[in-house]
Amino acid sequence: MDKTVNLVKLSVGSESVETLQAWQDLHRKNWTDGCPRHITRMWPKREAELLNGGSIYWVIKGLIQCRQRILRLDEVTSEDGVRRCAIVLDPKVHSTLTAPKRPFQGWRYLKTEDSPADLTKGSTTEDPLPPELSQALAEIGVL
């Protein structure tokens, strides 16, 4: 299969890309390989496409702001004995151009052509815009 698809997911509780990264860094010690995971109830039906170079795009404060490459999907059993899917992520977080995203539950598939581009190296050295300003500019199509 030569197709790739991404996921988009709300990062509940994150105030910024940095707080998402800090939370993941704090919990990485719980896994022998040191890779962060997102545990979800459902197993993605488009597994082959996700594992063909897909990423998870994180929505923080109503905006897609960053992504992480999906390395693999592991089966885990929760404390209640239910089979769950652990989306194993590359520890490297890539900042992206911001894109507004309305709240939703769970995760959604995101076509590669609809995925925000990574920020260039030069743009990552600039001070980030406040989330409210980024959101307002994205809503009117400036970002």
Short mmCIF file of N, CA and C in Angstrom, two decimals, residues 8-24 56-68 93-104 129-136 138:
data_model
loop_
_atom_site.label_atom_id
_atom_site.label_comp_id
_atom_site.label_asym_id
_atom_site.label_seq_id
_atom_site.Cartn_x
_atom_site.Cartn_y
_atom_site.Cartn_z
N VAL A 8 -5.98 13.26 13.52
CA VAL A 8 -6.04 14.53 14.23
C VAL A 8 -6.73 14.24 15.56
N LYS A 9 -6.18 14.79 16.64
CA LYS A 9 -6.64 14.47 17.99
C LYS A 9 -6.53 15.71 18.87
N LEU A 10 -7.54 15.91 19.73
CA LEU A 10 -7.46 17.00 20.71
C LEU A 10 -6.45 16.63 21.78
N SER A 11 -5.62 17.56 22.15
CA SER A 11 -4.68 17.37 23.26
C SER A 11 -5.31 18.02 24.49
N VAL A 12 -6.18 17.26 25.13
CA VAL A 12 -6.94 17.78 26.26
C VAL A 12 -5.99 18.13 27.41
N GLY A 13 -6.14 19.32 27.94
CA GLY A 13 -5.32 19.76 29.06
C GLY A 13 -4.04 20.48 28.67
N SER A 14 -3.65 20.40 27.41
CA SER A 14 -2.44 21.09 26.98
C SER A 14 -2.74 22.57 26.75
N GLU A 15 -1.84 23.39 27.24
CA GLU A 15 -1.95 24.84 27.03
C GLU A 15 -1.12 25.30 25.83
N SER A 16 -0.12 24.47 25.47
CA SER A 16 0.80 24.83 24.39
C SER A 16 1.50 23.57 23.91
N VAL A 17 2.26 23.70 22.84
CA VAL A 17 3.08 22.59 22.35
C VAL A 17 4.07 22.18 23.44
N GLU A 18 4.60 23.15 24.15
CA GLU A 18 5.58 22.87 25.21
C GLU A 18 4.96 22.07 26.36
N THR A 19 3.72 22.36 26.73
CA THR A 19 3.11 21.59 27.83
C THR A 19 2.77 20.17 27.37
N LEU A 20 2.41 19.99 26.10
CA LEU A 20 2.21 18.64 25.56
C LEU A 20 3.51 17.86 25.64
N GLN A 21 4.60 18.49 25.20
CA GLN A 21 5.91 17.84 25.22
C GLN A 21 6.34 17.52 26.65
N ALA A 22 6.12 18.43 27.57
CA ALA A 22 6.50 18.21 28.97
C ALA A 22 5.71 17.05 29.57
N TRP A 23 4.41 16.96 29.29
CA TRP A 23 3.59 15.86 29.80
C TRP A 23 4.09 14.53 29.25
N GLN A 24 4.39 14.50 27.95
CA GLN A 24 4.90 13.26 27.35
C GLN A 24 6.26 12.89 27.93
N ILE A 56 0.24 11.93 13.96
CA ILE A 56 -0.91 12.40 14.72
C ILE A 56 -0.73 13.92 14.85
N TYR A 57 -1.74 14.66 14.42
CA TYR A 57 -1.73 16.13 14.49
C TYR A 57 -2.52 16.52 15.73
N TRP A 58 -1.88 17.28 16.60
CA TRP A 58 -2.46 17.64 17.89
C TRP A 58 -3.17 18.99 17.81
N VAL A 59 -4.42 19.02 18.28
CA VAL A 59 -5.21 20.24 18.39
C VAL A 59 -5.04 20.76 19.82
N ILE A 60 -4.50 21.95 19.94
CA ILE A 60 -4.28 22.59 21.23
C ILE A 60 -4.95 23.96 21.18
N LYS A 61 -5.86 24.19 22.13
CA LYS A 61 -6.57 25.47 22.20
C LYS A 61 -7.28 25.81 20.89
N GLY A 62 -7.90 24.80 20.27
CA GLY A 62 -8.69 25.02 19.06
C GLY A 62 -7.91 25.11 17.78
N LEU A 63 -6.60 24.87 17.84
CA LEU A 63 -5.75 24.96 16.65
C LEU A 63 -4.87 23.73 16.52
N ILE A 64 -4.75 23.21 15.29
CA ILE A 64 -3.71 22.22 15.05
C ILE A 64 -2.40 22.99 15.14
N GLN A 65 -1.49 22.52 16.03
CA GLN A 65 -0.25 23.26 16.25
C GLN A 65 1.02 22.43 16.06
N CYS A 66 0.86 21.09 16.11
CA CYS A 66 2.06 20.26 15.99
C CYS A 66 1.66 18.85 15.59
N ARG A 67 2.67 18.04 15.30
CA ARG A 67 2.44 16.65 14.92
C ARG A 67 3.56 15.78 15.44
N GLN A 68 3.27 14.48 15.53
CA GLN A 68 4.26 13.47 15.86
C GLN A 68 4.05 12.28 14.94
N VAL A 93 8.53 16.19 18.50
CA VAL A 93 7.32 16.94 18.18
C VAL A 93 7.69 18.00 17.14
N HIS A 94 6.96 18.00 16.03
CA HIS A 94 7.20 18.95 14.94
C HIS A 94 6.12 20.03 14.98
N SER A 95 6.51 21.27 15.16
CA SER A 95 5.55 22.37 15.10
C SER A 95 5.06 22.53 13.66
N THR A 96 3.77 22.85 13.52
CA THR A 96 3.18 23.00 12.19
C THR A 96 2.58 24.40 12.06
N LEU A 97 2.22 24.73 10.84
CA LEU A 97 1.40 25.91 10.65
C LEU A 97 0.10 25.68 11.41
N THR A 98 -0.46 26.71 11.97
CA THR A 98 -1.69 26.53 12.73
C THR A 98 -2.88 26.43 11.79
N ALA A 99 -3.85 25.64 12.21
CA ALA A 99 -5.09 25.48 11.45
C ALA A 99 -6.22 25.32 12.45
N PRO A 100 -7.30 26.09 12.32
CA PRO A 100 -8.39 25.98 13.29
C PRO A 100 -9.09 24.62 13.16
N LYS A 101 -9.52 24.11 14.30
CA LYS A 101 -10.24 22.83 14.33
C LYS A 101 -11.27 22.90 15.44
N ARG A 102 -12.52 22.68 15.10
CA ARG A 102 -13.59 22.68 16.09
C ARG A 102 -13.48 21.45 16.98
N PRO A 103 -14.01 21.54 18.21
CA PRO A 103 -13.95 20.39 19.11
C PRO A 103 -14.67 19.17 18.54
N PHE A 104 -14.15 18.00 18.87
CA PHE A 104 -14.73 16.73 18.47
C PHE A 104 -14.28 15.69 19.47
N LEU A 129 3.13 33.21 18.36
CA LEU A 129 2.02 34.13 18.59
C LEU A 129 1.18 33.59 19.73
N PRO A 130 0.52 34.48 20.47
CA PRO A 130 -0.43 34.00 21.48
C PRO A 130 -1.50 33.16 20.81
N PRO A 131 -1.98 32.09 21.48
CA PRO A 131 -2.98 31.20 20.86
C PRO A 131 -4.21 31.93 20.33
N GLU A 132 -4.69 32.94 21.06
CA GLU A 132 -5.88 33.66 20.62
C GLU A 132 -5.64 34.39 19.30
N LEU A 133 -4.45 34.98 19.14
CA LEU A 133 -4.11 35.69 17.91
C LEU A 133 -3.92 34.69 16.77
N SER A 134 -3.24 33.57 17.03
CA SER A 134 -3.07 32.54 16.01
C SER A 134 -4.42 32.04 15.52
N GLN A 135 -5.34 31.81 16.46
CA GLN A 135 -6.65 31.31 16.10
C GLN A 135 -7.41 32.33 15.25
N ALA A 136 -7.37 33.59 15.66
CA ALA A 136 -8.08 34.63 14.91
C ALA A 136 -7.51 34.76 13.50
N ALA A 138 -5.88 32.42 11.80
CA ALA A 138 -6.21 31.20 11.05
C ALA A 138 -7.65 31.22 10.58
#
